Short mmCIF file of C-alpha atoms in Angstrom, two decimals:
data_model
loop_
_atom_site.label_atom_id
_atom_site.label_comp_id
_atom_site.label_asym_id
_atom_site.label_seq_id
_atom_site.Cartn_x
_atom_site.Cartn_y
_atom_site.Cartn_z
CA MET A 1 34.67 -3.76 22.41
CA SER A 2 31.32 -3.81 20.56
CA TYR A 3 33.05 -3.06 17.24
CA PHE A 4 35.67 -5.74 17.89
CA LYS A 5 32.99 -8.29 18.72
CA THR A 6 31.01 -7.31 15.63
CA ALA A 7 34.11 -7.70 13.45
CA ILE A 8 34.81 -11.17 14.90
CA LEU A 9 31.21 -12.27 14.33
CA LEU A 10 31.16 -10.90 10.79
CA ALA A 11 34.44 -12.70 10.05
CA GLY A 12 32.90 -15.90 11.40
CA LEU A 13 29.84 -15.46 9.18
CA THR A 14 32.04 -14.90 6.14
CA GLY A 15 34.15 -17.93 7.02
CA LEU A 16 31.05 -20.08 7.35
CA PHE A 17 29.86 -18.87 3.97
CA MET A 18 33.16 -19.69 2.30
CA GLY A 19 33.24 -23.04 4.05
CA VAL A 20 29.87 -24.03 2.62
CA GLY A 21 31.06 -23.07 -0.85
CA TYR A 22 34.22 -25.12 -0.37
CA LEU A 23 32.28 -28.20 0.76
CA ILE A 24 30.11 -28.01 -2.34
CA GLY A 25 32.77 -27.44 -4.97
CA GLY A 26 36.20 -27.15 -3.43
CA ALA A 27 38.25 -24.01 -4.08
CA SER A 28 36.25 -23.20 -7.24
CA GLY A 29 33.02 -23.58 -5.29
CA ALA A 30 34.24 -21.13 -2.69
CA MET A 31 35.10 -18.61 -5.39
CA ILE A 32 31.70 -19.04 -7.08
CA ALA A 33 30.01 -18.55 -3.72
CA LEU A 34 32.03 -15.39 -3.19
CA VAL A 35 30.94 -14.01 -6.57
CA ILE A 36 27.28 -14.80 -5.82
CA ALA A 37 27.49 -13.11 -2.43
CA ALA A 38 29.18 -10.05 -3.93
CA ALA A 39 26.40 -9.71 -6.50
CA MET A 40 23.74 -10.05 -3.81
CA ASN A 41 25.47 -7.46 -1.63
CA ILE A 42 25.75 -4.98 -4.51
CA PHE A 43 22.04 -5.35 -5.20
CA ALA A 44 21.19 -5.00 -1.51
CA TYR A 45 23.50 -1.98 -1.17
CA TRP A 46 21.54 -0.01 -3.75
CA ASN A 47 18.01 -1.34 -3.26
CA SER A 48 17.47 -2.68 0.26
CA ASP A 49 16.13 0.60 1.70
CA ARG A 50 13.52 1.03 -1.04
CA MET A 51 12.52 -2.62 -0.77
CA VAL A 52 11.92 -2.62 2.97
CA LEU A 53 10.14 0.76 3.01
CA SER A 54 7.84 -0.45 0.22
CA MET A 55 7.29 -3.76 2.03
CA TYR A 56 5.87 -1.93 5.04
CA GLY A 57 3.87 0.59 3.02
CA ALA A 58 5.87 3.48 4.45
CA HIS A 59 5.10 6.91 3.00
CA GLU A 60 7.48 9.85 3.20
CA VAL A 61 6.49 12.89 5.24
CA ASP A 62 7.91 16.38 5.37
CA GLN A 63 7.58 19.60 7.34
CA ARG A 64 4.21 20.29 5.74
CA THR A 65 2.57 16.88 6.27
CA ALA A 66 4.06 15.98 9.68
CA PRO A 67 5.79 19.08 11.08
CA ASP A 68 6.25 17.86 14.68
CA LEU A 69 7.82 14.56 13.69
CA PHE A 70 9.92 16.10 10.92
CA ASN A 71 11.23 18.90 13.12
CA LEU A 72 12.07 16.48 15.93
CA VAL A 73 14.11 14.30 13.57
CA ALA A 74 15.85 17.39 12.18
CA GLU A 75 16.79 18.67 15.63
CA LEU A 76 18.15 15.29 16.77
CA ALA A 77 20.02 14.73 13.50
CA GLY A 78 21.74 18.07 14.05
CA ARG A 79 22.73 17.05 17.58
CA ALA A 80 24.12 13.77 16.21
CA GLY A 81 26.12 15.57 13.51
CA LEU A 82 24.20 13.78 10.75
CA PRO A 83 22.65 14.96 7.48
CA MET A 84 18.87 15.17 7.63
CA PRO A 85 17.50 11.69 6.87
CA ARG A 86 14.27 11.11 5.00
CA VAL A 87 11.33 10.57 7.35
CA PHE A 88 8.66 7.92 6.80
CA LEU A 89 5.44 6.91 8.52
CA MET A 90 4.05 3.36 8.47
CA ASP A 91 0.31 2.89 8.94
CA GLU A 92 0.79 0.22 11.58
CA PRO A 93 -0.81 0.09 15.06
CA GLN A 94 2.14 -1.67 16.70
CA PRO A 95 4.53 0.98 18.08
CA ASN A 96 7.93 0.45 16.49
CA ALA A 97 10.59 2.06 14.32
CA PHE A 98 13.63 1.29 12.19
CA ALA A 99 16.35 3.02 10.19
CA THR A 100 17.62 2.04 6.77
CA GLY A 101 19.93 3.30 4.03
CA ARG A 102 23.39 2.50 2.73
CA ASN A 103 25.07 5.51 4.39
CA PRO A 104 24.22 8.65 6.40
CA GLN A 105 23.78 10.64 3.19
CA ASN A 106 21.10 8.21 1.95
CA ALA A 107 19.40 7.26 5.21
CA ALA A 108 15.78 7.06 6.26
CA VAL A 109 14.02 6.82 9.61
CA ALA A 110 10.62 5.11 9.64
CA VAL A 111 8.20 5.08 12.56
CA THR A 112 4.76 3.56 12.90
CA THR A 113 1.58 5.51 13.54
CA GLY A 114 1.18 3.36 16.64
CA LEU A 115 4.43 4.74 18.00
CA VAL A 116 3.62 8.42 17.55
CA GLN A 117 0.18 7.88 19.08
CA SER A 118 1.32 5.99 22.18
CA VAL A 119 4.48 7.68 23.47
CA SER A 120 5.38 11.13 24.73
CA ARG A 121 7.51 13.53 22.74
CA GLU A 122 10.45 12.77 25.00
CA GLU A 123 10.07 9.02 24.51
CA LEU A 124 9.76 9.52 20.76
CA ALA A 125 12.98 11.55 20.89
CA GLY A 126 14.68 8.60 22.57
CA VAL A 127 13.50 6.20 19.86
CA ILE A 128 14.53 8.47 17.01
CA SER A 129 17.92 9.06 18.64
CA HIS A 130 18.41 5.28 18.78
CA GLU A 131 17.68 5.01 15.06
CA LEU A 132 19.99 7.92 14.28
CA ALA A 133 22.69 6.11 16.27
CA HIS A 134 22.29 3.12 13.95
CA ILE A 135 22.81 5.47 11.00
CA ARG A 136 25.83 7.16 12.59
CA ASN A 137 27.37 3.75 13.37
CA HIS A 138 26.68 2.53 9.81
CA ASP A 139 24.67 -0.34 11.28
CA THR A 140 22.05 -0.07 8.54
CA LEU A 141 24.61 -1.17 5.95
CA LEU A 142 26.18 -3.74 8.28
CA MET A 143 22.87 -5.45 8.98
CA THR A 144 22.05 -5.49 5.27
CA ILE A 145 25.36 -7.23 4.57
CA THR A 146 24.92 -9.79 7.35
CA ALA A 147 21.36 -10.56 6.26
CA THR A 148 22.51 -10.98 2.67
CA ILE A 149 25.40 -13.30 3.58
CA ALA A 150 23.15 -15.33 5.87
CA GLY A 151 20.64 -15.66 3.05
CA ALA A 152 23.40 -16.71 0.66
CA ILE A 153 24.54 -19.41 3.10
CA SER A 154 21.03 -20.83 3.29
CA MET A 155 20.76 -20.76 -0.49
CA LEU A 156 24.11 -22.52 -0.94
CA ALA A 157 23.27 -25.14 1.67
CA GLN A 158 20.09 -26.00 -0.22
CA PHE A 159 22.02 -25.98 -3.49
CA GLY A 160 24.55 -28.40 -2.02
CA MET A 161 21.95 -31.19 -1.86
CA PHE A 162 22.20 -31.52 -5.64
CA PHE A 163 25.86 -32.49 -5.29
CA GLY A 164 25.63 -34.71 -2.24
CA GLY A 165 25.51 -38.03 -4.08
CA ASN A 166 28.06 -37.32 -6.79
CA ARG A 167 31.39 -38.94 -5.93
CA ASP A 168 33.23 -37.11 -8.71
CA ASN A 169 32.86 -33.61 -7.35
CA ASN A 170 34.26 -34.35 -3.86
CA GLY A 171 31.03 -33.04 -2.40
CA PRO A 172 30.01 -33.63 1.20
CA GLY A 173 27.95 -36.74 0.44
CA ILE A 174 24.30 -37.37 1.27
CA ILE A 175 24.76 -37.39 5.06
CA GLY A 176 27.05 -34.37 4.92
CA SER A 177 24.65 -32.53 2.63
CA ILE A 178 21.72 -33.09 4.97
CA ALA A 179 23.80 -31.95 7.93
CA MET A 180 24.96 -28.90 5.98
CA MET A 181 21.37 -28.01 5.01
CA ILE A 182 20.45 -27.92 8.70
CA LEU A 183 23.56 -26.67 10.45
CA ALA A 184 24.88 -24.04 8.02
CA PRO A 185 21.70 -21.88 7.95
CA LEU A 186 21.32 -22.35 11.72
CA GLY A 187 24.89 -21.22 12.32
CA ALA A 188 24.42 -18.24 10.00
CA MET A 189 21.22 -17.26 11.79
CA LEU A 190 22.88 -17.42 15.21
CA VAL A 191 25.82 -15.27 14.10
CA GLN A 192 23.48 -12.76 12.41
CA MET A 193 21.41 -12.49 15.58
CA ALA A 194 24.52 -12.08 17.74
CA ILE A 195 25.67 -9.18 15.53
CA SER A 196 22.22 -7.62 15.73
CA ARG A 197 22.13 -7.84 19.54
CA THR A 198 25.60 -6.28 19.79
CA ARG A 199 24.62 -3.35 17.59
CA GLU A 200 21.40 -2.74 19.56
CA TYR A 201 23.33 -2.16 22.78
CA ALA A 202 25.67 0.24 20.97
CA ALA A 203 22.74 2.14 19.44
CA ASP A 204 21.01 2.39 22.82
CA ASP A 205 24.14 3.91 24.35
CA LEU A 206 24.80 6.40 21.57
CA GLY A 207 21.11 7.22 21.15
CA ALA A 208 20.80 8.05 24.84
CA ARG A 209 23.76 10.42 24.53
CA ILE A 210 22.29 12.08 21.45
CA CYS A 211 19.01 12.97 23.14
CA GLY A 212 20.76 13.57 26.47
CA GLN A 213 18.28 11.56 28.58
CA PRO A 214 18.79 7.77 28.73
CA MET A 215 15.54 7.25 30.63
CA TRP A 216 13.48 8.64 27.75
CA LEU A 217 14.68 5.75 25.62
CA ALA A 218 14.31 3.29 28.52
CA SER A 219 10.68 4.33 29.02
CA ALA A 220 9.96 4.03 25.30
CA LEU A 221 11.56 0.55 25.12
CA SER A 222 9.33 -0.64 27.95
CA LYS A 223 6.17 0.64 26.26
CA ILE A 224 7.09 -0.73 22.84
CA ALA A 225 8.06 -4.15 24.19
CA ASN A 226 4.80 -4.48 26.11
CA ALA A 227 2.76 -3.48 23.06
CA ALA A 228 4.65 -5.79 20.68
CA HIS A 229 3.40 -8.81 22.65
CA VAL A 230 -0.27 -7.86 22.21
CA VAL A 231 -0.41 -5.79 18.99
CA PRO A 232 0.52 -7.91 15.96
CA ASN A 233 2.51 -6.61 13.01
CA PRO A 234 1.20 -8.73 10.10
CA GLU A 235 3.81 -7.56 7.61
CA ALA A 236 6.66 -8.41 9.98
CA GLU A 237 5.12 -11.83 10.62
CA ARG A 238 5.13 -12.44 6.85
CA ASN A 239 8.75 -11.21 6.58
CA PRO A 240 10.53 -12.34 9.78
CA ALA A 241 13.95 -11.76 8.17
CA THR A 242 13.35 -8.01 8.66
CA ALA A 243 12.70 -8.31 12.41
CA HIS A 244 16.28 -7.36 13.32
CA MET A 245 15.78 -3.90 11.78
CA PHE A 246 13.24 -2.72 14.35
CA ILE A 247 14.05 -1.16 17.70
CA ILE A 248 12.05 -3.94 19.39
CA ASN A 249 11.41 -7.37 17.86
CA PRO A 250 8.05 -6.94 16.07
CA LEU A 251 7.26 -10.67 16.03
CA SER A 252 4.71 -11.98 18.50
CA GLY A 253 6.39 -15.36 19.16
CA GLN A 254 6.50 -16.30 22.82
CA GLY A 255 8.87 -18.53 24.75
CA MET A 256 11.81 -18.29 22.35
CA ASP A 257 15.18 -19.00 23.89
CA ASN A 258 17.53 -16.02 24.17
CA LEU A 259 19.88 -17.73 21.72
CA PHE A 260 17.32 -17.34 18.94
CA THR A 261 16.26 -13.73 19.50
CA THR A 262 17.29 -10.84 17.26
CA HIS A 263 17.36 -8.33 20.13
CA PRO A 264 18.78 -8.25 23.65
CA SER A 265 16.21 -8.61 26.40
CA THR A 266 14.39 -5.34 27.04
CA GLU A 267 15.14 -5.67 30.76
CA ASN A 268 18.90 -5.81 30.09
CA ARG A 269 18.71 -2.84 27.74
CA ILE A 270 16.81 -0.78 30.29
CA ALA A 271 19.30 -1.75 33.01
CA ALA A 272 22.18 -0.57 30.82
CA LEU A 273 20.39 2.73 30.18
CA GLN A 274 19.74 3.17 33.91
CA GLN A 275 23.45 2.72 34.56
CA LEU A 276 24.28 5.23 31.83
CA ALA A 277 21.79 7.71 33.31
CA ALA A 278 23.51 7.38 36.68
CA GLU A 279 26.91 7.96 35.08
CA MET A 280 25.67 10.99 33.19
CA GLY A 281 24.13 12.37 36.37
CA ALA A 282 27.38 11.89 38.22
CA HIS A 283 29.24 13.80 35.50
CA GLY A 284 26.68 16.59 35.26
CA GLY A 285 25.31 15.22 32.02
CA THR A 286 28.57 15.76 30.13
CA LEU A 287 29.58 12.26 28.96
CA SER A 288 30.59 12.53 25.30
CA VAL A 289 28.95 10.72 22.40
CA ASN A 290 32.26 8.96 21.76
CA ALA A 291 35.95 9.69 21.90
CA ARG A 292 35.64 12.12 18.99
CA GLY A 293 32.26 13.61 19.81
CA ASN A 294 31.71 16.94 21.44
CA TYR A 295 27.97 17.42 21.56
CA PRO A 296 25.92 19.05 24.33
CA ARG A 297 24.38 16.52 26.73
CA ARG A 298 21.68 18.61 28.32
CA SER A 299 18.10 18.02 27.27
CA PRO A 300 17.05 20.37 24.47
CA TRP A 301 13.46 20.38 25.73
CA GLY A 302 13.84 20.88 29.47
CA ARG A 303 12.29 18.42 31.90
CA PRO A 304 10.25 15.46 30.54
CA SER A 305 6.66 16.29 29.93
CA ALA A 306 3.75 14.44 31.52
CA THR A 307 1.86 14.64 28.22
CA ARG A 308 1.07 11.17 26.90
CA GLY A 309 1.08 12.01 23.21
CA PRO A 310 3.99 13.45 21.21
CA TRP A 311 1.84 16.02 19.45
CA GLY A 312 0.07 17.49 22.43
#
């Protein structure tokens, strides 16, 4: 159902994009808009991962510079049936993480120093498993495409103002142009956020199955969400369009309506993980990753540790 819903939302976003192009220049405008979007998507496909990692000052680590983190990612990637992704650290006190890359063969997992300093190894395993689930589900590419199309819609809506008063081009007119400038980007933003929320639930579910303990991820989500409200992420505040990439919304805005959030509520995510934990317990921890998966569900580390830090 999550894939079907995502496909419907993505089709709606594409239709909105083509509609804006048609309002500006008719059939030829729609085709020009399509060409522009294709060029933007090609650029994003090859460069988005490097751009966002550079934006957050992430530096790559390996088995020599961060052996515990690197080995944990390697073990979980093996359980998920994924190639080893590149591992990055961000010098950022807010605990958070994201995955990026155009495909599993060119993927990266980035975590903040605040995350590795504030959660247990088990909780960190839950977070990394969530990010690996995004990679396995190809969400990193999907979210790049949706962000690019949404950006193209906003650009076209602004561009349409130049044609609003010209009667010869069958444009939308001044009133229509103003409405389009407001409503088209808003509609694109809402669809983009709906896609993001859908994919977060799917990544929580698969991530919990990868690490074998849904409550590790639930505990981590609670800690990260609480910290995100009090520990600012200045780079994310300067680049709010990247907020959907993180496991928890890194922006500090309060009182936003659920309609305008990039992530599901943390309480709902934790409730879904609690239900999954109960189901896995009832089945002896043997629920599969998906219909084709056949990975072990038992914890690879034994019972959760009481240690507060992941390196202790």
